[in-house]
Coordinates of C-alpha atoms and ligand atoms in Angstrom, one line a residue:
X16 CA 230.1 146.1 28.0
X17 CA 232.7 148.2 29.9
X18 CA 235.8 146.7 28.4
X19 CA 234.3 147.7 24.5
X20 CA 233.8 151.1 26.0
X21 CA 237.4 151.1 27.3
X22 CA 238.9 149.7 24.0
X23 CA 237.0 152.5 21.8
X24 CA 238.3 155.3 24.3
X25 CA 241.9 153.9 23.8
X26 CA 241.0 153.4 20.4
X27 CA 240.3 157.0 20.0
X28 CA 243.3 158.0 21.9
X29 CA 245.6 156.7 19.3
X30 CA 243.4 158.2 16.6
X31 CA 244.3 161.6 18.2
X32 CA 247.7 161.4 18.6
X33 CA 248.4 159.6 15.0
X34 CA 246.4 163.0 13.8
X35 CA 247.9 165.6 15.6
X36 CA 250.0 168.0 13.6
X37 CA 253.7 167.6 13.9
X38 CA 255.5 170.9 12.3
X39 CA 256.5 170.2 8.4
X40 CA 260.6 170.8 7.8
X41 CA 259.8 174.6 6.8
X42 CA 258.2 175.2 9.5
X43 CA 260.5 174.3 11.9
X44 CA 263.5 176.0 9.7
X45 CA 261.2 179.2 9.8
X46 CA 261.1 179.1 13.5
X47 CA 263.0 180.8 16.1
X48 CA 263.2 177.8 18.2
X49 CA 265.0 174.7 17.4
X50 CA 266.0 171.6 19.9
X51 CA 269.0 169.9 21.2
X52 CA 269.6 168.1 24.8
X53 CA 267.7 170.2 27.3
X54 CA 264.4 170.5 24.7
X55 CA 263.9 173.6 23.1
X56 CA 266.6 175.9 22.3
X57 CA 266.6 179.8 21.1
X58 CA 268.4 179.7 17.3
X59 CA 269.9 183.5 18.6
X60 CA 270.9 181.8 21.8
X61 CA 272.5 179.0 19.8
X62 CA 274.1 181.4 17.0
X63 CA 275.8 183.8 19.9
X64 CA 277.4 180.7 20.7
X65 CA 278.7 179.5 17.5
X66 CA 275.7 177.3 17.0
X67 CA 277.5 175.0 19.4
X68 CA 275.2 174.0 22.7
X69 CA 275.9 175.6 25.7
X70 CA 275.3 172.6 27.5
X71 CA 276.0 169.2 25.9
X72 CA 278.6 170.9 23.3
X73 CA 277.2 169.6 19.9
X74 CA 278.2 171.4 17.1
X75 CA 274.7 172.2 15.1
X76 CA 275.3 172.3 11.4
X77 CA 275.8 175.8 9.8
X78 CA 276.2 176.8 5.7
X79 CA 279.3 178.0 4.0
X80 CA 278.4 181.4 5.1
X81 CA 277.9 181.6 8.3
X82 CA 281.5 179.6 8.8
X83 CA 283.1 182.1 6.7
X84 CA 281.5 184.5 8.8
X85 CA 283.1 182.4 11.4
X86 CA 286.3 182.2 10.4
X87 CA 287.0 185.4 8.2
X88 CA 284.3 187.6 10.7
X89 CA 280.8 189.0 9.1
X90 CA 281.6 189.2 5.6
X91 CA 284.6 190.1 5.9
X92 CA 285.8 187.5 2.5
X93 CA 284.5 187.3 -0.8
X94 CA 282.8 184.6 -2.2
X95 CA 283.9 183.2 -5.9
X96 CA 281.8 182.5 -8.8
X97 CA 282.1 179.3 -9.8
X98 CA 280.9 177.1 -13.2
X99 CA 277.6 175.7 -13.3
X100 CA 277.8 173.4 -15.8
X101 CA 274.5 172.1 -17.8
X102 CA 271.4 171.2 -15.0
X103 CA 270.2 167.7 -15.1
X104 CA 272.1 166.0 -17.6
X105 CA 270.5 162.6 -17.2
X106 CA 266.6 164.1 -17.3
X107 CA 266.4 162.2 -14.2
X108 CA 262.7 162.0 -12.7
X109 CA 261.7 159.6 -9.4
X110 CA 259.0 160.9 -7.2
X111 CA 259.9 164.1 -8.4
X112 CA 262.4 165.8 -11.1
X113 CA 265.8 166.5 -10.5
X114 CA 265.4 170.4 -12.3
X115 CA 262.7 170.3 -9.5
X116 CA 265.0 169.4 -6.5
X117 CA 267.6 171.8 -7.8
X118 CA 265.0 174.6 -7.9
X119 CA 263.5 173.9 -4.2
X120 CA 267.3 173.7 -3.2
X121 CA 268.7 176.9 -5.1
X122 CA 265.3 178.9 -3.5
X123 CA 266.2 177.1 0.1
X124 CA 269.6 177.9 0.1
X125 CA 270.5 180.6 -2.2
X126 CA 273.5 179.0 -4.1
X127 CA 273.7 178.1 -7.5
X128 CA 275.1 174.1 -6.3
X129 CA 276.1 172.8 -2.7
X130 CA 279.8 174.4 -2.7
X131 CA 280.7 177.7 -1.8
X132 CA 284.2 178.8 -2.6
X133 CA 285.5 182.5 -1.1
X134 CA 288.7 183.5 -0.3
X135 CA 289.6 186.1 2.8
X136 CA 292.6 186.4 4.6
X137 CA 293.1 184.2 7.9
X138 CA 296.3 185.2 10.7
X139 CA 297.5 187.4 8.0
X140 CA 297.9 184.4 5.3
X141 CA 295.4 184.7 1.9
X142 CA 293.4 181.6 1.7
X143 CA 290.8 179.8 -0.6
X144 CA 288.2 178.3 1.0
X145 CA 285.7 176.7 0.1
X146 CA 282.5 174.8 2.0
X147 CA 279.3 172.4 1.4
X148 CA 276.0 173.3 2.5
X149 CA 273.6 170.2 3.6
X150 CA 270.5 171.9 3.0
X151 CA 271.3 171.8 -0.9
X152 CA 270.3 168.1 -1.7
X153 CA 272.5 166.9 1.4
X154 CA 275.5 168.6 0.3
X155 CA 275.8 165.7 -2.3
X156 CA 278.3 166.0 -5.1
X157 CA 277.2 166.3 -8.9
X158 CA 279.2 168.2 -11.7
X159 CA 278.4 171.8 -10.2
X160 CA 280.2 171.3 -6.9
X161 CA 283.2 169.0 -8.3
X162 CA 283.7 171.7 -10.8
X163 CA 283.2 174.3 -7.5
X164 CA 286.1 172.4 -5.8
X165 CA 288.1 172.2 -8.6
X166 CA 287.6 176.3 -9.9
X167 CA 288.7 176.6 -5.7
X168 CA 292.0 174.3 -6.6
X169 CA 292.6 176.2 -9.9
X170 CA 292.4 180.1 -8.2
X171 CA 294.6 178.9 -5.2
X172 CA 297.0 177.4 -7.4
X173 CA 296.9 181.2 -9.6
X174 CA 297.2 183.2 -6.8
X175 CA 299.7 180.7 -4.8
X176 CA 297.0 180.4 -1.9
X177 CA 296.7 177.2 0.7
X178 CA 293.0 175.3 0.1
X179 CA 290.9 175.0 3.0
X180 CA 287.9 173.1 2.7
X181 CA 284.7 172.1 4.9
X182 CA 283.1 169.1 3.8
X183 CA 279.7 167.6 4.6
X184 CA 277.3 166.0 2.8
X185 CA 276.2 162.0 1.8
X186 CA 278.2 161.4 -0.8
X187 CA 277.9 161.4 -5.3
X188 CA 274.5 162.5 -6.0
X189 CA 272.5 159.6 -7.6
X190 CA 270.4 162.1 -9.9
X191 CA 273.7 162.3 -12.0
X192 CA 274.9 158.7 -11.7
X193 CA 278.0 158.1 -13.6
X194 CA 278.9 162.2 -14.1
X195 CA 278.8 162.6 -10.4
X196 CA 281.4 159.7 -9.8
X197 CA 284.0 160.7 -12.2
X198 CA 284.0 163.7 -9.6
X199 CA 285.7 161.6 -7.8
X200 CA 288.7 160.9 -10.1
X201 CA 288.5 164.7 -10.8
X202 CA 288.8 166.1 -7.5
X203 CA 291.7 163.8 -6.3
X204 CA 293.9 165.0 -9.5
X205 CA 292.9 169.0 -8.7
X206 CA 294.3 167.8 -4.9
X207 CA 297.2 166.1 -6.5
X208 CA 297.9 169.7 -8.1
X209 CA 297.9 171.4 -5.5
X210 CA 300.3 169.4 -4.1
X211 CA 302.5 169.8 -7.2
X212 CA 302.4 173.0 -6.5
X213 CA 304.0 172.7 -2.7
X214 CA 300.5 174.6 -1.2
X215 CA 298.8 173.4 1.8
X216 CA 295.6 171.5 1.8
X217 CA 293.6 171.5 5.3
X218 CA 290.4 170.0 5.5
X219 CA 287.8 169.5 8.4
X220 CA 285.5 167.6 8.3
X221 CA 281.9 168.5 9.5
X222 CA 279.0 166.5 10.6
X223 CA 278.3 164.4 8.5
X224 CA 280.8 163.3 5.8
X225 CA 279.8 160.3 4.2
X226 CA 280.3 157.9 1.0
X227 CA 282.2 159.5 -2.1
X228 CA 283.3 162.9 -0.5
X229 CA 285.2 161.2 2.4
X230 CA 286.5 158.4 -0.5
X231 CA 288.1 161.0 -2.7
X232 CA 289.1 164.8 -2.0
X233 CA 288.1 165.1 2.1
X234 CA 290.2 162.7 2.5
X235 CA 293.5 164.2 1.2
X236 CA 294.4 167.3 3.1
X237 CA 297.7 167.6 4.6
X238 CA 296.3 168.0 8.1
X239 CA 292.4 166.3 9.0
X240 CA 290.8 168.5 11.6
X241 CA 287.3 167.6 12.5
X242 CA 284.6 169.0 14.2
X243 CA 283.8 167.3 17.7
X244 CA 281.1 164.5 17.1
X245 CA 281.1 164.5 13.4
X246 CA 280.1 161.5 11.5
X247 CA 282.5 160.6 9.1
X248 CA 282.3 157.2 7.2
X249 CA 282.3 155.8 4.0
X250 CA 279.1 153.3 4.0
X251 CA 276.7 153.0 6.4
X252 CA 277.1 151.2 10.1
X253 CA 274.5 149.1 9.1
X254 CA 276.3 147.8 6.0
X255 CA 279.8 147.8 7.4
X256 CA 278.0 145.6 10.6
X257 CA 276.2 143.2 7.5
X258 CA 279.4 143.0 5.7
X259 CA 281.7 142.2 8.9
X260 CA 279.7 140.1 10.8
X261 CA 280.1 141.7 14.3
X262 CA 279.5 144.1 16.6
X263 CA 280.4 148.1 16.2
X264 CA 282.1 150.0 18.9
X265 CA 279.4 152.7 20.1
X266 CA 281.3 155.0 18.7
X267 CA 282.0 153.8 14.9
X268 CA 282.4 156.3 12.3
X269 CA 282.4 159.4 14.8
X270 CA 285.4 161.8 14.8
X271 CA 286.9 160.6 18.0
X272 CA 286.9 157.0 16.6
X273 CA 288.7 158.2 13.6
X274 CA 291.1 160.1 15.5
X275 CA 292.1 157.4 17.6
X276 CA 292.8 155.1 14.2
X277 CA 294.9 157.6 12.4
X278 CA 292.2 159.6 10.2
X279 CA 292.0 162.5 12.0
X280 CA 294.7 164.5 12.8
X281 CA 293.5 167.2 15.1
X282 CA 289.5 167.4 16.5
X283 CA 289.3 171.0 17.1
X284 CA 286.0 173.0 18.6
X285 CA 284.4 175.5 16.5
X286 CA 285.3 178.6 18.5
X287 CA 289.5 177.6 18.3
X288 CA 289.3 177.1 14.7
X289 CA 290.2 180.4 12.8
X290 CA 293.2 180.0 15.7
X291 CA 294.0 176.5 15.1
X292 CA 293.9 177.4 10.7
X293 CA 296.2 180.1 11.6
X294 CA 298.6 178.8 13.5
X295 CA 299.1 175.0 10.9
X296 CA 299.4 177.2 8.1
X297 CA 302.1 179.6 9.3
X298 CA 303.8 176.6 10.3
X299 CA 303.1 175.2 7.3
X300 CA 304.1 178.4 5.3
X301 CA 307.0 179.6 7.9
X302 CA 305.6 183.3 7.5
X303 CA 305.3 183.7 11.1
X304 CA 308.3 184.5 13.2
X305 CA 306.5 184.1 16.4
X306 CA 305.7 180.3 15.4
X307 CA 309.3 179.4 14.5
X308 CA 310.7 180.4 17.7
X309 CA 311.5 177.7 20.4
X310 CA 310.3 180.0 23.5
X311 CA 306.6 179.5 22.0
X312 CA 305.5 177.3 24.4
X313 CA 301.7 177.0 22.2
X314 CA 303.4 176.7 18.9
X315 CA 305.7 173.8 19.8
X316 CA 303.3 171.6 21.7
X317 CA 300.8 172.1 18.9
X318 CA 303.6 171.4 16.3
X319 CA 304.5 167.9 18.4
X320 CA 300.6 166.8 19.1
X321 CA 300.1 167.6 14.8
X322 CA 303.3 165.6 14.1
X323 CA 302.3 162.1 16.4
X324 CA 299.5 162.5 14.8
X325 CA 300.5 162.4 11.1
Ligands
ZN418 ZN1 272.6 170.2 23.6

């Protein structure tokens, strides 16, 4: 009767491990520890370092204020007030409500919808920025953030800024079905007058950018600067390997890939960014003297490198 003895104790084994307590999602975003190549990782650690990884280089995600505190330094912007049009338009219920989701989200995050827009004043140059946070609903895209986006398109326009803008996020956000696509429509025509209106339109993406934000206005800027490693795509690998038939390079849909096919311009680490904004836009703008001049050895390769890439 051994091997029943044995079975049961294996048995039980399983039991135990299919029991134990894995940390819930608010746990783990309460904690001071989080995890990346080398097992657990210090968030302070990680956040001295740009929430980049010391070692392997991943760029963790961060919300629309902690880039601006990137890019501008520790509040040194303002953010914008945008429109938040009517909540739940469709009274949309699945395993929960949508009011629901947006409540959790609003309390998780503390922003009215997904988008942030601020402006603050980069290399000397005014700018409008504007950035999606993934913790709210996956940084998808309903009226609130298309209306976000275009409120940032209307005040650069006003006050004759360039429009800088972070996307993330998985794409139109089902709860508002139909509303959430015309986004779409409505975001490429606030790009289109910007771009009436001769000002510059950088976007980069972040990890990840997927389905109806990378097939309308993250798609449009006049230079594409990604993050290192960042997922961009438009449908899934599994459904673009269905549809095709064949095998995907390893690295389908990452930034690199897309840089190497034309859709990136420039893949740029987080702690050169600010630097990297600066410097397109005063080319861009010709405000900087320093940038026009032939002797710049930076300026000029940069200038060369952005121009076989566009
Ligand atoms: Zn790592």
């Amino acid at each position: 009767m051994n091997w029943i003895n044995k079975i049961k104790k294996f048995g039980q084994s399983i039991k135990k491990n299919i029991n134990k307590k894995f940390p819930t999602k608010s746990e783990r975003d309460s904690s001071a520890w989080t995890s990346c190549c080398k097992g657990p990782i210090l968030k302070s650690e990680l956040e001295e370092n740009l929430f980049v990884c010391p070692n392997c280089n991943k760029h963790h995600r961060i919300n629309p204020r902690q880039r601006f505190d990137i890019i501008f330094g520790k509040n040194n912007y303002e953010i914008l007030k945008t429109p938040i049009p009517k909540d739940d338009p469709l009274g949309w219920v699945d395993t929960k409500s949508y009011k629901d989701r947006l409540k959790e989200a609003r309390n998780k995050t503390n922003q009215d919808c997904a988008v942030i827009i601020a402006k603050g004043i980069l290399n000397s140059v005014e700018i409008t920025v504007g950035a999606t946070n993934f913790d709210f609903i996956g940084g998808s895209s309903g009226a609130a953030e298309t209306e976000a986006i275009i409120y940032g398109v209307q005040y650069a326009i006003d006050n004759q800024t360039p429009f800088v803008f972070f996307p993330c996020g998985g794409g139109q956000r089902m709860f508002e079905s139909p509303i959430a696509l015309a986004g779409m429509t409505k975001t490429t025509l606030a790009i289109n007058e910007l771009k009436k209106n001769n000002l510059p339109y950088l976007v980069c993406f972040t990890d990840p950018t997927a389905g109806g934000i990378t097939a309308s206005f993250a798609m449009l800027g006049d230079i594409q600067f990604s993050e290192p490693g960042a997922l961009i795509a438009f449908a899934g690998r599994r459904v673009v390997q269905a549809t095709v038939k064949e095998e995907l390079p390893l690295d389908f849909q990452s930034a690199e890939f897309l840089l190497k096919h034309g859709f990136v311009d420039r893949i740029v680490e987080r702690n050169s960014l600010t630097k990297e904004i600066g410097l397109i836009l005063s080319i861009l703008l010709k405000k900087n003297s320093e940038v026009n001049s032939d002797n710049n050895e930076q300026t000029s390769e940069l200038s060369t490198q952005t121009r076989e890439a566009s």
